[in-house]
CSV table of C-alpha atoms and ligand atoms in Angstrom, one decimal:
chain,number,residue,atom,x,y,z
X,1,UNK,CA,7.2,26.4,136.9
X,2,UNK,CA,5.0,25.3,134.0
X,3,UNK,CA,2.9,28.5,134.1
X,4,UNK,CA,2.2,32.0,132.8
X,5,UNK,CA,1.4,34.9,135.1
X,6,UNK,CA,-0.4,37.9,133.9
X,7,UNK,CA,-1.5,41.1,135.6
X,8,UNK,CA,-4.4,42.1,133.3
X,9,UNK,CA,-5.8,45.5,132.4
X,10,UNK,CA,-3.1,47.1,130.4
X,11,UNK,CA,-4.1,48.5,127.1
X,12,UNK,CA,-2.0,46.9,124.4
X,13,UNK,CA,0.2,49.3,122.4
X,14,UNK,CA,3.1,48.8,120.0
X,15,UNK,CA,4.4,46.8,117.2
X,16,UNK,CA,5.7,43.2,117.0
X,17,UNK,CA,6.8,40.8,114.3
X,18,UNK,CA,4.8,37.6,113.8
X,19,UNK,CA,6.7,34.3,114.0
X,20,UNK,CA,6.9,31.7,111.2
X,21,UNK,CA,3.9,29.3,110.8
X,22,UNK,CA,3.8,26.1,112.8
X,23,UNK,CA,1.3,24.4,110.5
X,24,UNK,CA,3.3,25.3,107.4
X,25,UNK,CA,6.7,24.3,108.7
X,26,UNK,CA,5.8,20.8,110.0
X,27,UNK,CA,4.8,19.3,106.6
X,28,UNK,CA,7.7,21.2,105.0
X,29,UNK,CA,10.1,19.5,107.4
X,30,UNK,CA,8.5,16.2,106.6
X,31,UNK,CA,8.9,17.0,102.9
X,32,UNK,CA,12.7,17.4,103.3
X,33,UNK,CA,12.8,13.6,103.6
X,34,UNK,CA,11.9,13.4,99.9
X,35,UNK,CA,15.1,15.2,98.9
X,36,UNK,CA,18.3,13.1,98.8
X,37,UNK,CA,20.5,16.0,100.0
X,38,UNK,CA,20.3,19.1,102.1
X,39,UNK,CA,17.4,21.5,102.5
X,40,UNK,CA,17.5,24.9,104.3
X,41,UNK,CA,14.3,26.1,105.9
X,42,UNK,CA,14.3,29.7,107.1
X,43,UNK,CA,12.0,31.5,109.6
X,44,UNK,CA,11.3,28.2,111.5
X,45,UNK,CA,9.6,28.9,114.8
X,46,UNK,CA,11.4,27.5,117.8
X,47,UNK,CA,8.5,25.7,119.2
X,48,UNK,CA,7.9,22.2,120.8
X,49,UNK,CA,6.2,20.7,117.8
X,50,UNK,CA,9.1,21.6,115.5
X,51,UNK,CA,11.5,20.0,118.0
X,52,UNK,CA,9.4,16.9,117.9
X,53,UNK,CA,9.6,16.8,114.1
X,54,UNK,CA,13.4,17.4,114.4
X,55,UNK,CA,13.7,14.4,116.8
X,56,UNK,CA,11.7,12.2,114.3
X,57,UNK,CA,13.9,13.2,111.4
X,58,UNK,CA,17.0,12.5,113.4
X,59,UNK,CA,15.6,9.1,114.5
X,60,UNK,CA,15.2,8.3,110.8
X,61,UNK,CA,18.9,9.0,110.2
X,62,UNK,CA,18.7,12.6,108.9
X,63,UNK,CA,20.9,15.1,110.8
X,64,UNK,CA,19.1,18.4,111.6
X,65,UNK,CA,20.9,21.6,112.7
X,66,UNK,CA,19.8,25.1,113.7
X,67,UNK,CA,21.4,28.5,113.2
X,68,UNK,CA,19.0,31.2,114.6
X,69,UNK,CA,15.7,30.4,113.0
X,70,UNK,CA,17.1,28.5,110.1
X,71,UNK,CA,17.0,24.8,110.0
X,72,UNK,CA,19.1,22.6,107.8
X,73,UNK,CA,18.0,19.0,107.2
X,74,UNK,CA,20.3,16.5,105.6
X,75,UNK,CA,18.3,13.6,104.2
X,76,UNK,CA,21.0,12.1,102.0
X,77,UNK,CA,20.4,8.8,103.8
X,78,UNK,CA,17.3,7.5,105.5
X,79,UNK,CA,18.4,4.6,107.8
X,80,UNK,CA,15.2,3.6,109.6
X,81,UNK,CA,11.6,3.1,108.7
X,82,UNK,CA,10.1,3.0,112.2
X,83,UNK,CA,8.5,6.0,114.0
X,84,UNK,CA,7.3,5.5,117.5
X,85,UNK,CA,7.7,7.0,121.0
X,86,UNK,CA,6.7,10.4,122.4
X,87,UNK,CA,7.4,12.5,119.3
X,88,UNK,CA,4.7,10.5,117.4
X,89,UNK,CA,2.1,10.1,120.1
X,90,UNK,CA,2.4,13.7,121.3
X,91,UNK,CA,2.0,15.4,117.9
X,92,UNK,CA,-0.5,14.8,115.2
X,93,UNK,CA,1.7,16.2,112.5
X,94,UNK,CA,4.0,13.2,112.8
X,95,UNK,CA,1.5,11.6,110.5
X,96,UNK,CA,3.0,13.8,107.7
X,97,UNK,CA,6.0,11.6,107.8
X,98,UNK,CA,3.8,8.8,106.5
X,99,UNK,CA,3.4,10.3,103.0
X,100,UNK,CA,7.0,11.5,103.0
X,101,UNK,CA,8.4,8.1,103.9
X,102,UNK,CA,6.3,6.3,101.4
X,103,UNK,CA,7.6,8.7,98.7
X,104,UNK,CA,11.2,8.2,99.8
X,105,UNK,CA,11.5,4.5,100.7
X,106,UNK,CA,8.1,3.1,100.1
X,107,UNK,CA,7.6,2.0,103.7
X,108,UNK,CA,6.8,3.3,107.1
X,109,UNK,CA,6.0,1.7,110.5
X,110,UNK,CA,4.4,4.1,113.0
X,111,UNK,CA,2.4,4.5,116.1
X,112,UNK,CA,-0.9,6.3,115.8
X,113,UNK,CA,-0.3,10.0,116.0
X,114,UNK,CA,-1.4,12.1,118.9
X,115,UNK,CA,-2.0,15.9,119.2
X,116,UNK,CA,-4.4,18.2,120.9
X,117,UNK,CA,-7.3,16.7,122.8
X,118,UNK,CA,-9.8,18.7,120.7
X,119,UNK,CA,-11.6,15.8,119.1
X,120,UNK,CA,-11.4,12.2,118.0
X,121,UNK,CA,-9.1,13.1,115.1
X,122,UNK,CA,-8.9,9.8,113.2
X,123,UNK,CA,-6.6,9.3,110.2
X,124,UNK,CA,-9.1,7.3,108.1
X,125,UNK,CA,-9.1,9.8,105.3
X,126,UNK,CA,-5.3,9.8,105.1
X,127,UNK,CA,-5.2,6.0,105.0
X,128,UNK,CA,-8.0,5.7,102.4
X,129,UNK,CA,-6.3,8.2,100.1
X,130,UNK,CA,-3.0,6.4,100.3
X,131,UNK,CA,-4.5,3.0,99.8
X,132,UNK,CA,-5.9,4.4,96.5
X,133,UNK,CA,-2.3,5.1,95.5
X,134,UNK,CA,-1.3,1.5,95.9
X,135,UNK,CA,-0.3,1.6,99.6
X,136,UNK,CA,-1.0,-1.5,101.7
X,137,UNK,CA,-1.7,-0.8,105.3
X,138,UNK,CA,-1.8,-3.3,108.0
X,139,UNK,CA,-3.0,-2.1,111.4
X,140,UNK,CA,-2.1,-3.6,114.7
X,141,UNK,CA,-3.0,-2.4,118.2
X,142,UNK,CA,-0.9,0.7,118.6
X,143,UNK,CA,1.1,0.7,115.4
X,144,UNK,CA,0.5,0.4,111.7
X,145,UNK,CA,2.7,-0.5,108.7
X,146,UNK,CA,2.3,1.1,105.3
X,147,UNK,CA,4.0,-0.3,102.3
X,148,UNK,CA,4.0,0.6,98.6
X,149,UNK,CA,5.9,-1.6,96.2
X,150,UNK,CA,4.8,0.8,93.5
X,151,UNK,CA,3.4,4.2,94.4
X,152,UNK,CA,0.9,5.1,91.7
X,153,UNK,CA,-0.7,8.4,90.8
X,154,UNK,CA,-4.5,8.1,90.6
X,155,UNK,CA,-7.6,10.3,90.4
X,156,UNK,CA,-9.5,10.6,93.7
X,157,UNK,CA,-11.8,12.8,95.7
X,158,UNK,CA,-11.4,13.2,99.5
X,159,UNK,CA,-14.6,12.6,101.5
X,160,UNK,CA,-13.7,15.8,103.5
X,161,UNK,CA,-11.1,18.4,102.6
X,162,UNK,CA,-8.8,17.4,105.4
X,163,UNK,CA,-5.7,19.5,105.7
X,164,UNK,CA,-3.4,16.6,106.9
X,165,UNK,CA,-4.8,14.1,104.3
X,166,UNK,CA,-4.2,16.6,101.5
X,167,UNK,CA,-0.6,17.1,102.7
X,168,UNK,CA,0.0,13.4,102.9
X,169,UNK,CA,-1.3,12.8,99.4
X,170,UNK,CA,0.9,15.6,98.1
X,171,UNK,CA,3.9,14.1,99.8
X,172,UNK,CA,3.3,10.7,98.4
X,173,UNK,CA,2.4,11.9,94.9
X,174,UNK,CA,5.3,14.1,94.0
X,175,UNK,CA,7.6,11.1,93.5
X,176,UNK,CA,4.9,8.6,92.5
X,177,UNK,CA,4.5,7.1,89.0
X,178,UNK,CA,2.1,9.0,86.8
X,179,UNK,CA,-0.4,11.8,87.6
X,180,UNK,CA,-2.4,12.2,90.8
X,181,UNK,CA,-5.5,14.3,90.6
X,182,UNK,CA,-6.9,15.2,94.0
X,183,UNK,CA,-10.4,16.6,94.2
X,184,UNK,CA,-12.0,18.2,97.2
X,185,UNK,CA,-8.4,19.0,98.4
X,186,UNK,CA,-8.0,21.4,101.4
X,187,UNK,CA,-7.1,25.0,100.4
X,188,UNK,CA,-5.5,26.2,103.6
X,189,UNK,CA,-2.5,28.6,103.2
X,190,UNK,CA,-0.3,26.0,104.8
X,191,UNK,CA,-0.9,23.7,101.9
X,192,UNK,CA,0.1,26.5,99.5
X,193,UNK,CA,3.3,26.8,101.5
X,194,UNK,CA,4.0,23.1,101.3
X,195,UNK,CA,3.4,23.2,97.5
X,196,UNK,CA,5.8,26.3,97.4
X,197,UNK,CA,8.6,24.2,99.0
X,198,UNK,CA,7.9,21.2,96.9
X,199,UNK,CA,7.8,23.3,93.7
X,200,UNK,CA,11.1,24.9,94.7
X,201,UNK,CA,12.5,21.4,95.0
X,202,UNK,CA,11.4,20.5,91.5
X,203,UNK,CA,7.9,19.0,92.0
X,204,UNK,CA,5.2,19.5,89.4
X,205,UNK,CA,2.0,20.6,91.0
X,206,UNK,CA,-0.9,22.5,89.3
X,207,UNK,CA,-4.0,24.1,90.9
X,208,UNK,CA,-2.1,25.3,94.0
X,209,UNK,CA,-4.5,27.1,96.3
X,210,UNK,CA,-7.6,25.5,94.7
X,211,UNK,CA,-9.6,22.4,95.7
X,212,UNK,CA,-8.2,20.4,92.7
X,213,UNK,CA,-4.6,19.6,92.7
X,214,UNK,CA,-2.9,17.9,89.8
X,215,UNK,CA,0.5,16.4,90.7
X,216,UNK,CA,2.7,14.9,88.0
X,217,UNK,CA,5.3,12.5,89.6
X,218,UNK,CA,8.9,13.4,88.9
X,219,UNK,CA,12.0,11.2,89.1
X,220,UNK,CA,13.6,13.0,92.0
X,221,UNK,CA,13.6,16.3,93.9
X,222,UNK,CA,16.5,18.6,94.3
X,223,UNK,CA,18.0,20.4,97.2
X,224,UNK,CA,16.0,23.5,98.1
X,225,UNK,CA,15.8,26.6,100.3
X,226,UNK,CA,12.5,28.0,101.5
X,227,UNK,CA,11.3,30.7,103.9
X,228,UNK,CA,8.4,29.8,106.1
X,229,UNK,CA,5.5,32.3,105.9
X,230,UNK,CA,4.2,34.1,108.9
X,231,UNK,CA,1.8,32.3,111.2
X,232,UNK,CA,-1.8,33.4,110.5
X,233,UNK,CA,-3.0,31.8,113.7
X,234,UNK,CA,-0.5,33.5,115.9
X,235,UNK,CA,-1.2,36.8,114.2
X,236,UNK,CA,-5.0,36.2,114.7
X,237,UNK,CA,-4.4,35.4,118.4
X,238,UNK,CA,-2.8,38.8,118.9
X,239,UNK,CA,-5.6,40.5,117.0
X,240,UNK,CA,-8.1,38.9,119.5
X,241,UNK,CA,-5.8,40.0,122.3
X,242,UNK,CA,-6.1,43.6,121.2
X,243,UNK,CA,-9.8,43.2,120.8
X,244,UNK,CA,-10.3,41.8,124.3
X,245,UNK,CA,-7.8,43.9,126.2
X,246,UNK,CA,-8.2,47.0,124.1
X,247,UNK,CA,-5.5,49.2,122.6
X,248,UNK,CA,-3.8,49.8,119.3
X,249,UNK,CA,-1.2,47.4,117.9
X,250,UNK,CA,0.5,46.7,114.6
X,251,UNK,CA,1.5,43.1,113.6
X,252,UNK,CA,4.4,43.1,111.2
X,253,UNK,CA,4.2,40.5,108.5
X,254,UNK,CA,0.7,39.4,109.6
X,255,UNK,CA,-0.9,37.9,106.5
X,256,UNK,CA,-4.1,40.0,106.1
X,257,UNK,CA,-5.1,38.2,103.0
X,258,UNK,CA,-5.4,34.9,105.0
X,259,UNK,CA,-7.3,36.5,107.9
X,260,UNK,CA,-10.3,37.9,106.1
X,261,UNK,CA,-12.9,36.1,108.2
X,262,UNK,CA,-11.3,37.3,111.5
X,263,UNK,CA,-10.8,40.8,110.4
X,264,UNK,CA,-14.3,41.1,109.1
X,265,UNK,CA,-15.6,39.9,112.5
X,266,UNK,CA,-13.3,42.4,114.3
X,267,UNK,CA,-14.7,45.3,112.3
X,268,UNK,CA,-18.2,44.0,112.9
X,269,UNK,CA,-17.4,44.2,116.6
X,270,UNK,CA,-16.4,47.9,116.3
X,271,UNK,CA,-12.6,47.6,115.9
X,272,UNK,CA,-10.8,49.5,113.3
X,273,UNK,CA,-8.5,47.5,111.1
X,274,UNK,CA,-5.7,48.9,108.8
X,275,UNK,CA,-3.9,46.7,106.3
X,276,UNK,CA,-0.8,47.6,104.4
X,277,UNK,CA,2.0,45.5,102.8
X,278,UNK,CA,3.9,45.5,106.1
X,279,UNK,CA,1.1,43.9,108.1
X,280,UNK,CA,-2.1,44.5,110.1
X,281,UNK,CA,-3.0,47.3,112.5
X,282,UNK,CA,-5.9,47.0,114.9
X,283,UNK,CA,-7.5,49.6,117.2
X,284,UNK,CA,-9.9,48.5,119.8
X,285,UNK,CA,-10.7,51.5,121.9
X,286,UNK,CA,-14.3,51.0,123.0
X,287,UNK,CA,-16.3,48.1,124.5
X,288,UNK,CA,-16.8,45.5,121.7
X,289,UNK,CA,-20.1,45.3,120.0
X,290,UNK,CA,-21.7,41.8,120.0
X,291,UNK,CA,-21.1,39.4,117.1
X,292,UNK,CA,-24.5,37.6,116.8
X,293,UNK,CA,-23.2,34.4,115.1
X,294,UNK,CA,-19.8,32.9,114.3
X,295,UNK,CA,-19.3,29.5,112.6
X,296,UNK,CA,-15.9,27.9,112.0
X,297,UNK,CA,-15.3,26.5,108.6
X,298,UNK,CA,-12.6,25.2,106.3
X,299,UNK,CA,-10.5,28.0,104.6
X,300,UNK,CA,-11.4,30.7,103.9
X,301,UNK,CA,-14.1,30.5,106.5
X,302,UNK,CA,-13.4,31.4,110.2
X,303,UNK,CA,-10.5,29.2,111.3
X,304,UNK,CA,-11.3,26.7,114.1
X,305,UNK,CA,-7.8,27.4,115.6
X,306,UNK,CA,-9.0,31.0,116.3
X,307,UNK,CA,-12.4,30.0,117.7
X,308,UNK,CA,-11.2,29.9,121.4
X,309,UNK,CA,-9.4,33.2,121.3
X,310,UNK,CA,-12.4,34.8,119.6
X,311,UNK,CA,-14.7,33.4,122.3
X,312,UNK,CA,-12.8,35.5,124.8
X,313,UNK,CA,-13.5,38.7,122.8
X,314,UNK,CA,-17.1,37.7,122.4
X,315,UNK,CA,-17.3,37.0,126.2
X,316,UNK,CA,-16.5,40.7,126.8
X,317,UNK,CA,-18.8,42.2,124.2
X,318,UNK,CA,-21.9,44.3,124.9
X,319,UNK,CA,-24.5,41.6,124.2
X,320,UNK,CA,-24.9,38.0,123.1
X,321,UNK,CA,-23.5,35.8,120.4
X,322,UNK,CA,-23.5,32.2,119.3
X,323,UNK,CA,-20.4,30.2,118.2
X,324,UNK,CA,-20.9,27.1,116.1
X,325,UNK,CA,-17.9,24.8,115.9
X,326,UNK,CA,-18.1,22.7,112.8
X,327,UNK,CA,-14.6,21.2,112.5
X,328,UNK,CA,-13.5,19.7,115.8
X,329,UNK,CA,-16.1,18.4,118.2
X,330,UNK,CA,-14.2,19.1,121.4
X,331,UNK,CA,-13.1,22.7,121.1
X,332,UNK,CA,-15.1,24.0,124.1
X,333,UNK,CA,-12.8,22.7,126.8
X,334,UNK,CA,-11.9,26.2,127.9
X,335,UNK,CA,-15.4,27.2,128.7
X,336,UNK,CA,-15.2,25.9,132.2
X,337,UNK,CA,-11.9,27.8,132.7
X,338,UNK,CA,-13.4,31.0,131.3
X,339,UNK,CA,-16.4,30.6,133.6
X,340,UNK,CA,-13.9,30.6,136.6
X,341,UNK,CA,-12.9,34.1,135.4
X,342,UNK,CA,-16.5,35.3,135.3
X,343,UNK,CA,-17.5,34.6,131.7
X,344,UNK,CA,-21.1,33.6,131.0
X,345,UNK,CA,-21.1,30.9,128.4
X,346,UNK,CA,-23.3,27.8,128.0
X,347,UNK,CA,-22.6,25.0,125.5
X,348,UNK,CA,-25.1,22.7,123.8
X,349,UNK,CA,-23.5,20.2,121.6
X,350,UNK,CA,-21.3,22.1,119.1
X,351,UNK,CA,-22.8,25.5,119.9
X,352,UNK,CA,-21.6,28.0,122.6
X,353,UNK,CA,-24.0,30.7,123.8
X,354,UNK,CA,-21.9,33.6,124.9
X,355,UNK,CA,-23.4,36.4,127.0
X,356,UNK,CA,-21.0,39.2,127.1
X,357,UNK,CA,-19.9,40.5,130.6
X,358,UNK,CA,-18.3,43.9,131.4
X,359,UNK,CA,-15.1,42.4,132.8
X,360,UNK,CA,-13.3,39.1,133.6
X,361,UNK,CA,-11.6,38.4,136.9
X,362,UNK,CA,-8.1,37.0,137.1
X,363,UNK,CA,-7.7,33.6,138.8
X,364,UNK,CA,-5.9,30.3,138.5
X,365,UNK,CA,-6.8,28.4,135.3
X,366,UNK,CA,-5.5,25.4,133.4
X,367,UNK,CA,-4.5,25.2,129.8
X,368,UNK,CA,-5.6,21.8,128.4
X,369,UNK,CA,-4.6,22.2,124.7
X,370,UNK,CA,-2.7,24.6,122.5
X,371,UNK,CA,-5.3,27.2,121.1
X,372,UNK,CA,-7.5,27.0,124.2
X,373,UNK,CA,-4.4,27.8,126.3
X,374,UNK,CA,-3.6,30.8,124.1
X,375,UNK,CA,-7.2,31.9,124.6
X,376,UNK,CA,-6.7,31.9,128.3
X,377,UNK,CA,-3.7,34.2,127.9
X,378,UNK,CA,-6.0,36.5,125.9
X,379,UNK,CA,-8.5,36.3,128.8
X,380,UNK,CA,-5.8,37.1,131.3
X,381,UNK,CA,-4.7,40.2,129.5
X,382,UNK,CA,-8.2,41.5,129.6
X,383,UNK,CA,-9.0,40.4,133.1
X,384,UNK,CA,-8.8,42.5,136.3
X,385,UNK,CA,-6.0,41.4,138.6
X,386,UNK,CA,-3.7,38.4,138.4
X,387,UNK,CA,-4.3,35.3,136.2
X,388,UNK,CA,-2.1,32.2,136.5
X,389,UNK,CA,-2.3,29.8,133.6
X,390,UNK,CA,-1.0,26.4,134.4
X,391,UNK,CA,0.4,23.9,131.8
X,392,UNK,CA,2.2,26.5,129.8
X,393,UNK,CA,3.8,23.6,127.7
X,394,UNK,CA,0.6,23.2,125.7
X,395,UNK,CA,0.9,26.9,124.6
X,396,UNK,CA,4.6,26.4,123.8
X,397,UNK,CA,3.7,23.8,121.2
X,398,UNK,CA,2.7,26.6,118.9
X,399,UNK,CA,3.8,30.0,120.2
X,400,UNK,CA,7.6,30.7,120.1
X,401,UNK,CA,7.5,33.3,122.8
X,402,UNK,CA,4.0,34.5,123.7
X,403,UNK,CA,5.2,36.3,126.8
X,404,UNK,CA,7.9,38.2,125.1
X,405,UNK,CA,5.6,39.1,122.2
X,406,UNK,CA,2.9,40.4,124.5
X,407,UNK,CA,5.4,42.3,126.7
X,408,UNK,CA,6.5,44.0,123.5
X,409,UNK,CA,2.9,45.2,123.3
X,410,UNK,CA,2.9,46.5,126.9
X,411,UNK,CA,1.3,43.5,128.7
X,412,UNK,CA,2.4,42.6,132.2
X,413,UNK,CA,3.1,38.9,131.6
X,414,UNK,CA,5.9,36.5,132.5
X,415,UNK,CA,6.6,32.8,132.7
X,416,UNK,CA,6.3,31.4,136.2
F,1,UD1,C1,-4.8,20.9,110.7
F,1,UD1,C2,-4.1,21.9,111.6
F,1,UD1,C3,-5.0,22.3,112.7
F,1,UD1,C4,-6.3,22.9,112.2
F,1,UD1,C5,-6.9,21.9,111.3
F,1,UD1,C6,-8.2,22.5,110.6
F,1,UD1,C7,-1.8,21.2,111.4
F,1,UD1,C8,-0.6,20.7,112.0
F,1,UD1,N1,-2.9,21.2,112.1
F,1,UD1,O1,-5.1,19.7,111.5
F,1,UD1,O2,-4.3,23.3,113.5
F,1,UD1,O3,-7.2,23.1,113.3
F,1,UD1,O4,-6.0,21.5,110.2
F,1,UD1,O5,-7.9,23.6,109.9
F,1,UD1,O6,-1.7,21.7,110.2
F,1,UD1,N2,-10.7,14.0,110.1
F,1,UD1,C9,-11.1,12.7,110.0
F,1,UD1,N3,-10.3,11.8,109.4
F,1,UD1,C10,-9.1,12.0,108.9
F,1,UD1,C11,-8.7,13.4,109.0
F,1,UD1,C12,-9.4,14.3,109.6
F,1,UD1,O7,-12.2,12.4,110.5
F,1,UD1,O8,-8.5,11.1,108.4
F,1,UD1,C13,-11.5,15.0,110.7
F,1,UD1,C14,-10.8,15.5,112.0
F,1,UD1,O9,-11.1,14.7,113.1
F,1,UD1,C15,-11.4,16.9,112.1
F,1,UD1,C16,-11.6,17.4,110.7
F,1,UD1,O10,-11.6,16.2,109.9
F,1,UD1,O11,-12.7,16.8,112.8
F,1,UD1,C17,-10.5,18.3,110.2
F,1,UD1,O12,-9.3,17.7,110.3
F,1,UD1,P1,-8.0,18.1,109.3
F,1,UD1,O13,-8.4,19.1,108.3
F,1,UD1,O14,-7.4,16.8,108.9
F,1,UD1,O15,-7.1,18.8,110.4
F,1,UD1,P2,-5.6,18.4,110.8
F,1,UD1,O16,-4.8,18.2,109.5
F,1,UD1,O17,-5.5,17.4,111.8
């Protein structure tokens, strides 16, 4: 049914190709709304969140079609301004459509977005930034309306370098009047990818990849084609799988330059990492050494999305380590599931104290959100015996085919 079954203990060996990036493709799909015509996005992962975005675009009047992993969006006409229902409330990235709709038609009515249960995740920074650009926002119980008679470029500084808020400002600014200067912008690679698509479509953006973006509004954007880069979080998840289960794998197209913090930690724990222009190789052939301290941070610090998979590797190390989660306050939901498998972890506020054990035991566990769910898969690969992970659908929000990928590396894993 909605589960994944794993017989753990196999060493991972082999080579697989890493899928396109979820967090890059979602704002890029939203950005296609800014183009009065057809855009072609290649290397789109076939994952639940992309299908939600497709539904939203279609509800707004823009036909979307697939051929393999290529998506074509025709935003010649936008016939609605209202976004509600499951696709909004289930996926936080639906909020990206706010900036895009303001840029395209100056108006959007939407439900408050949902997403993983990993924290409060308000959108106050998004709304404050858009207000500074002349957007009027009226909030009702479950919905809000955003309207901009005149979208105006402005200079502003984000109170925190929020990834989503940076993307929303970019989407609103590329067609706004005048120049937008955004200080304390997020620098995550997915923002660089969004800027790559927008630039391809004719946007004028300076400072790409830095914390200061300068966006000069242009009259209109043109039809564009873009290839989504590989997913650094999926690649990182498979690195942690090799660390925890042991073995020797190669991840084709894995972006080593975006995974510095993880690869450094892996080497610190005794793994050997090889990097070439084709991807990343990782060998983990002995018991992992402990990692005394790991703190999540904005890019290029250790990514919060890899914290749970890394916790599994640390739970199997020969000694203790502390994890400090500094981005999302509710990322430790998998601790109770890992404890069912024999892990020794205590949490105090935003810190997890991980005492490495020699092995985990397979059992029945529940995924409650995307990255925690993927971490349970990593734990299942390393555990003795059979692990059943319920609520597979959370994992399918971000992983195109985690079972097939891991079978390609020799794991005994299947959907159930
Ligand atoms: C994006 C990623 C997510 C990743 C996160 C941090 C996508 C689709 N998701 O999420 O996988 O874990 O970046 O790298 O790209 N915050 C506020 N108010 C706001 C906005 C954010 O308080 O208006 C807080 C959040 O609750 C969170 C922190 O800021 O505690 C970081 O959020 P943000 O950088 O915005 O992450 P997302 O864009 O939601």
